[in-house]
């Protein structure tokens, strides 16, 4: 006679197995089954988890913006992406100030922040924010955003002081350009004495071309398409902003700004060097990020291959080099970065 098995569930979830030949009952508990399944899942997951490494968030900026390009470029660079010790995850953000706050709280491990915001944040001098952001440490200089003030050739405007009573494009309200224009013009005591027009660069260039503005301000890399546009319809000139900054003590008050000049011939008709100043976009890290991780990332990005990769992502990164690695940094650096830049002879 063929043996028969009877299967039946119990109220506690166990399963009874009754062999008709010996009437024996075997109970296979639900907890045992669930444990077996869990063990199987864990065993399948172990290989990837064991070698995934810790994930570090790199906070960039709005989609399409240069800050976000930095974060994305670091994330996808082969030697960074393929290493087993850690993983980098690019994450979008509103930009510099949000990155400062996220990195300080540890919600992001890395970020791109303007040197000015790192400095003011550490001092508790951000506008409408007295909190001190002391856990944000500099890693390296990335690129600079220089000030440019466009006027008509022969206008008689040689200094910011000459703008009193003039119509000036000062950048979009809420933008970094607008904020830095307000900062510099206020320092020069002309902010409330000019006829301000808050508008984007291209709109300002068009208004300038139509004689609706006497001058317009930019805070961006050169050559700027807006200035090129303005030079097509007018004979333009660039004001020596560095002279105004030096005479007024601007650099002493705001030491995160650094000197640079727009080279002669950058724009049509401007055949002389135009001295100016810039703020610096910095790669920063939370103070608790391990030193060896920061050191390793710098060692991978600041190679000939790594820098070529960064430049291939955006021409703005042409300034990135060993030579410029600590430019514009006026606040404490991460220990891992200090080790790296000391080895390169910059500290």
PDB file of C-alpha atoms in Angstrom, residues 99-242:
ATOM      1  CA  UNK A  99      25.614  73.169   0.829  1.00  0.00           C
ATOM      2  CA  UNK A 100      27.291  75.001   3.703  1.00  0.00           C
ATOM      3  CA  UNK A 101      24.433  74.059   6.010  1.00  0.00           C
ATOM      4  CA  UNK A 102      24.118  70.464   4.785  1.00  0.00           C
ATOM      5  CA  UNK A 103      27.835  69.753   5.084  1.00  0.00           C
ATOM      6  CA  UNK A 104      28.004  71.378   8.511  1.00  0.00           C
ATOM      7  CA  UNK A 105      25.158  69.139   9.772  1.00  0.00           C
ATOM      8  CA  UNK A 106      26.649  66.041   8.176  1.00  0.00           C
ATOM      9  CA  UNK A 107      23.649  65.591   5.876  1.00  0.00           C
ATOM     10  CA  UNK A 108      26.202  65.819   3.075  1.00  0.00           C
ATOM     11  CA  UNK A 109      29.833  64.802   3.426  1.00  0.00           C
ATOM     12  CA  UNK A 110      31.172  66.956   0.588  1.00  0.00           C
ATOM     13  CA  UNK A 111      29.910  70.005  -1.247  1.00  0.00           C
ATOM     14  CA  UNK A 112      30.728  73.038  -3.371  1.00  0.00           C
ATOM     15  CA  UNK A 113      30.592  76.320  -1.460  1.00  0.00           C
ATOM     16  CA  UNK A 114      31.886  79.778  -2.265  1.00  0.00           C
ATOM     17  CA  UNK A 115      34.872  80.740  -0.160  1.00  0.00           C
ATOM     18  CA  UNK A 116      32.960  83.835   0.949  1.00  0.00           C
ATOM     19  CA  UNK A 117      30.127  81.773   2.381  1.00  0.00           C
ATOM     20  CA  UNK A 118      32.564  79.437   4.178  1.00  0.00           C
ATOM     21  CA  UNK A 119      34.291  82.471   5.685  1.00  0.00           C
ATOM     22  CA  UNK A 120      31.156  84.399   6.651  1.00  0.00           C
ATOM     23  CA  UNK A 121      29.451  81.245   7.905  1.00  0.00           C
ATOM     24  CA  UNK A 122      32.374  80.371  10.140  1.00  0.00           C
ATOM     25  CA  UNK A 123      32.339  83.919  11.532  1.00  0.00           C
ATOM     26  CA  UNK A 124      28.564  83.946  12.059  1.00  0.00           C
ATOM     27  CA  UNK A 125      28.240  86.812   9.568  1.00  0.00           C
ATOM     28  CA  UNK A 126      25.892  85.392   6.951  1.00  0.00           C
ATOM     29  CA  UNK A 127      23.052  87.734   6.126  1.00  0.00           C
ATOM     30  CA  UNK A 128      20.135  87.113   8.539  1.00  0.00           C
ATOM     31  CA  UNK A 129      21.924  84.068   9.973  1.00  0.00           C
ATOM     32  CA  UNK A 130      24.240  84.390  12.973  1.00  0.00           C
ATOM     33  CA  UNK A 131      24.905  80.654  13.367  1.00  0.00           C
ATOM     34  CA  UNK A 132      28.567  79.652  13.166  1.00  0.00           C
ATOM     35  CA  UNK A 133      29.269  76.870  10.667  1.00  0.00           C
ATOM     36  CA  UNK A 134      32.538  75.490  12.005  1.00  0.00           C
ATOM     37  CA  UNK A 135      32.423  71.875  10.749  1.00  0.00           C
ATOM     38  CA  UNK A 136      32.886  72.842   7.092  1.00  0.00           C
ATOM     39  CA  UNK A 137      36.536  72.458   6.085  1.00  0.00           C
ATOM     40  CA  UNK A 138      38.146  73.367   2.763  1.00  0.00           C
ATOM     41  CA  UNK A 139      39.463  70.615   0.495  1.00  0.00           C
ATOM     42  CA  UNK A 140      40.543  72.467  -2.658  1.00  0.00           C
ATOM     43  CA  UNK A 141      39.972  75.410  -4.985  1.00  0.00           C
ATOM     44  CA  UNK A 142      37.862  74.618  -8.044  1.00  0.00           C
ATOM     45  CA  UNK A 143      37.386  77.782 -10.096  1.00  0.00           C
ATOM     46  CA  UNK A 144      36.813  81.494  -9.716  1.00  0.00           C
ATOM     47  CA  UNK A 145      33.893  83.783 -10.487  1.00  0.00           C
ATOM     48  CA  UNK A 146      35.277  87.257 -11.289  1.00  0.00           C
ATOM     49  CA  UNK A 147      33.525  90.618 -11.149  1.00  0.00           C
ATOM     50  CA  UNK A 148      33.138  92.523 -14.436  1.00  0.00           C
ATOM     51  CA  UNK A 149      31.670  95.997 -14.812  1.00  0.00           C
ATOM     52  CA  UNK A 150      30.863  96.968 -18.406  1.00  0.00           C
ATOM     53  CA  UNK A 151      30.593 100.614 -19.517  1.00  0.00           C
ATOM     54  CA  UNK A 152      30.704 102.457 -22.849  1.00  0.00           C
ATOM     55  CA  UNK A 153      34.076 103.590 -24.065  1.00  0.00           C
ATOM     56  CA  UNK A 154      34.371 107.345 -23.622  1.00  0.00           C
ATOM     57  CA  UNK A 155      31.597 107.457 -20.990  1.00  0.00           C
ATOM     58  CA  UNK A 156      33.894 109.058 -18.432  1.00  0.00           C
ATOM     59  CA  UNK A 157      33.161 106.242 -15.945  1.00  0.00           C
ATOM     60  CA  UNK A 158      36.558 105.207 -14.570  1.00  0.00           C
ATOM     61  CA  UNK A 159      35.569 104.060 -11.077  1.00  0.00           C
ATOM     62  CA  UNK A 160      32.558 102.656  -9.253  1.00  0.00           C
ATOM     63  CA  UNK A 161      32.309 106.082  -7.638  1.00  0.00           C
ATOM     64  CA  UNK A 162      31.471 107.536 -11.078  1.00  0.00           C
ATOM     65  CA  UNK A 163      28.263 105.473 -11.197  1.00  0.00           C
ATOM     66  CA  UNK A 164      26.404 107.814  -8.835  1.00  0.00           C
ATOM     67  CA  UNK A 165      23.139 108.794 -10.524  1.00  0.00           C
ATOM     68  CA  UNK A 166      23.702 106.280 -13.369  1.00  0.00           C
ATOM     69  CA  UNK A 167      21.454 103.424 -14.486  1.00  0.00           C
ATOM     70  CA  UNK A 168      23.184 100.144 -13.657  1.00  0.00           C
ATOM     71  CA  UNK A 169      22.256  96.493 -14.197  1.00  0.00           C
ATOM     72  CA  UNK A 170      23.140  94.724 -10.942  1.00  0.00           C
ATOM     73  CA  UNK A 171      22.239  91.085 -11.640  1.00  0.00           C
ATOM     74  CA  UNK A 172      19.142  89.038 -10.879  1.00  0.00           C
ATOM     75  CA  UNK A 173      17.632  89.612  -7.435  1.00  0.00           C
ATOM     76  CA  UNK A 174      18.636  86.718  -5.193  1.00  0.00           C
ATOM     77  CA  UNK A 175      21.625  85.736  -7.319  1.00  0.00           C
ATOM     78  CA  UNK A 176      25.259  85.625  -6.257  1.00  0.00           C
ATOM     79  CA  UNK A 177      25.981  88.402  -8.734  1.00  0.00           C
ATOM     80  CA  UNK A 178      23.375  90.649  -7.116  1.00  0.00           C
ATOM     81  CA  UNK A 179      24.614  89.825  -3.600  1.00  0.00           C
ATOM     82  CA  UNK A 180      28.232  90.588  -4.458  1.00  0.00           C
ATOM     83  CA  UNK A 181      27.262  93.750  -6.309  1.00  0.00           C
ATOM     84  CA  UNK A 182      25.349  94.923  -3.237  1.00  0.00           C
ATOM     85  CA  UNK A 183      28.312  94.032  -1.045  1.00  0.00           C
ATOM     86  CA  UNK A 184      30.900  95.860  -3.179  1.00  0.00           C
ATOM     87  CA  UNK A 185      28.777  98.875  -4.054  1.00  0.00           C
ATOM     88  CA  UNK A 186      27.723  99.262  -0.405  1.00  0.00           C
ATOM     89  CA  UNK A 187      31.360  99.075   0.634  1.00  0.00           C
ATOM     90  CA  UNK A 188      32.089 101.806  -1.922  1.00  0.00           C
ATOM     91  CA  UNK A 189      29.075 103.803  -0.624  1.00  0.00           C
ATOM     92  CA  UNK A 190      27.266 103.939  -3.965  1.00  0.00           C
ATOM     93  CA  UNK A 191      24.614 101.178  -3.630  1.00  0.00           C
ATOM     94  CA  UNK A 192      21.874 103.629  -2.668  1.00  0.00           C
ATOM     95  CA  UNK A 193      23.137 106.277  -5.072  1.00  0.00           C
ATOM     96  CA  UNK A 194      22.766 104.428  -8.365  1.00  0.00           C
ATOM     97  CA  UNK A 195      19.588 103.664 -10.313  1.00  0.00           C
ATOM     98  CA  UNK A 196      19.582  99.913  -9.865  1.00  0.00           C
ATOM     99  CA  UNK A 197      18.042  97.523 -12.371  1.00  0.00           C
ATOM    100  CA  UNK A 198      17.871  93.897 -11.216  1.00  0.00           C
ATOM    101  CA  UNK A 199      18.082  91.707 -14.318  1.00  0.00           C
ATOM    102  CA  UNK A 200      19.955  88.777 -15.820  1.00  0.00           C
ATOM    103  CA  UNK A 201      23.104  89.173 -17.853  1.00  0.00           C
ATOM    104  CA  UNK A 202      21.592  88.812 -21.326  1.00  0.00           C
ATOM    105  CA  UNK A 203      18.729  91.184 -20.520  1.00  0.00           C
ATOM    106  CA  UNK A 204      21.245  93.679 -19.150  1.00  0.00           C
ATOM    107  CA  UNK A 205      23.385  93.416 -22.272  1.00  0.00           C
ATOM    108  CA  UNK A 206      20.332  94.061 -24.441  1.00  0.00           C
ATOM    109  CA  UNK A 207      19.236  97.029 -22.315  1.00  0.00           C
ATOM    110  CA  UNK A 208      22.799  98.350 -22.415  1.00  0.00           C
ATOM    111  CA  UNK A 209      22.794  98.041 -26.209  1.00  0.00           C
ATOM    112  CA  UNK A 210      19.541 100.010 -26.355  1.00  0.00           C
ATOM    113  CA  UNK A 211      21.052 102.803 -24.216  1.00  0.00           C
ATOM    114  CA  UNK A 212      18.708 101.948 -21.328  1.00  0.00           C
ATOM    115  CA  UNK A 213      21.660 101.273 -19.007  1.00  0.00           C
ATOM    116  CA  UNK A 214      24.897 103.151 -18.479  1.00  0.00           C
ATOM    117  CA  UNK A 215      26.670 100.097 -17.093  1.00  0.00           C
ATOM    118  CA  UNK A 216      26.049  96.510 -16.042  1.00  0.00           C
ATOM    119  CA  UNK A 217      27.669  94.196 -13.535  1.00  0.00           C
ATOM    120  CA  UNK A 218      28.530  90.505 -13.883  1.00  0.00           C
ATOM    121  CA  UNK A 219      30.056  87.948 -11.545  1.00  0.00           C
ATOM    122  CA  UNK A 220      30.935  85.071 -13.826  1.00  0.00           C
ATOM    123  CA  UNK A 221      33.733  83.409 -15.757  1.00  0.00           C
ATOM    124  CA  UNK A 222      35.117  85.146 -18.826  1.00  0.00           C
ATOM    125  CA  UNK A 223      34.592  85.428 -21.688  1.00  0.00           C
ATOM    126  CA  UNK A 224      30.915  86.072 -20.946  1.00  0.00           C
ATOM    127  CA  UNK A 225      28.404  85.711 -23.765  1.00  0.00           C
ATOM    128  CA  UNK A 226      26.521  88.735 -22.444  1.00  0.00           C
ATOM    129  CA  UNK A 227      29.593  90.956 -22.673  1.00  0.00           C
ATOM    130  CA  UNK A 228      30.353  89.626 -26.150  1.00  0.00           C
ATOM    131  CA  UNK A 229      26.775  90.566 -27.093  1.00  0.00           C
ATOM    132  CA  UNK A 230      27.191  94.064 -25.679  1.00  0.00           C
ATOM    133  CA  UNK A 231      30.455  94.536 -27.566  1.00  0.00           C
ATOM    134  CA  UNK A 232      28.706  93.797 -30.867  1.00  0.00           C
ATOM    135  CA  UNK A 233      26.478  96.859 -30.582  1.00  0.00           C
ATOM    136  CA  UNK A 234      28.669  99.250 -28.569  1.00  0.00           C
ATOM    137  CA  UNK A 235      32.284 100.168 -28.028  1.00  0.00           C
ATOM    138  CA  UNK A 236      32.709  98.845 -24.502  1.00  0.00           C
ATOM    139  CA  UNK A 237      35.226  99.127 -21.720  1.00  0.00           C
ATOM    140  CA  UNK A 238      35.790  97.326 -18.407  1.00  0.00           C
ATOM    141  CA  UNK A 239      36.345  99.253 -15.167  1.00  0.00           C
ATOM    142  CA  UNK A 240      39.455  98.602 -13.037  1.00  0.00           C
ATOM    143  CA  UNK A 241      37.640  97.164 -10.015  1.00  0.00           C
ATOM    144  CA  UNK A 242      40.826  96.042  -8.343  1.00  0.00           C
TER     145      UNK A 242
END
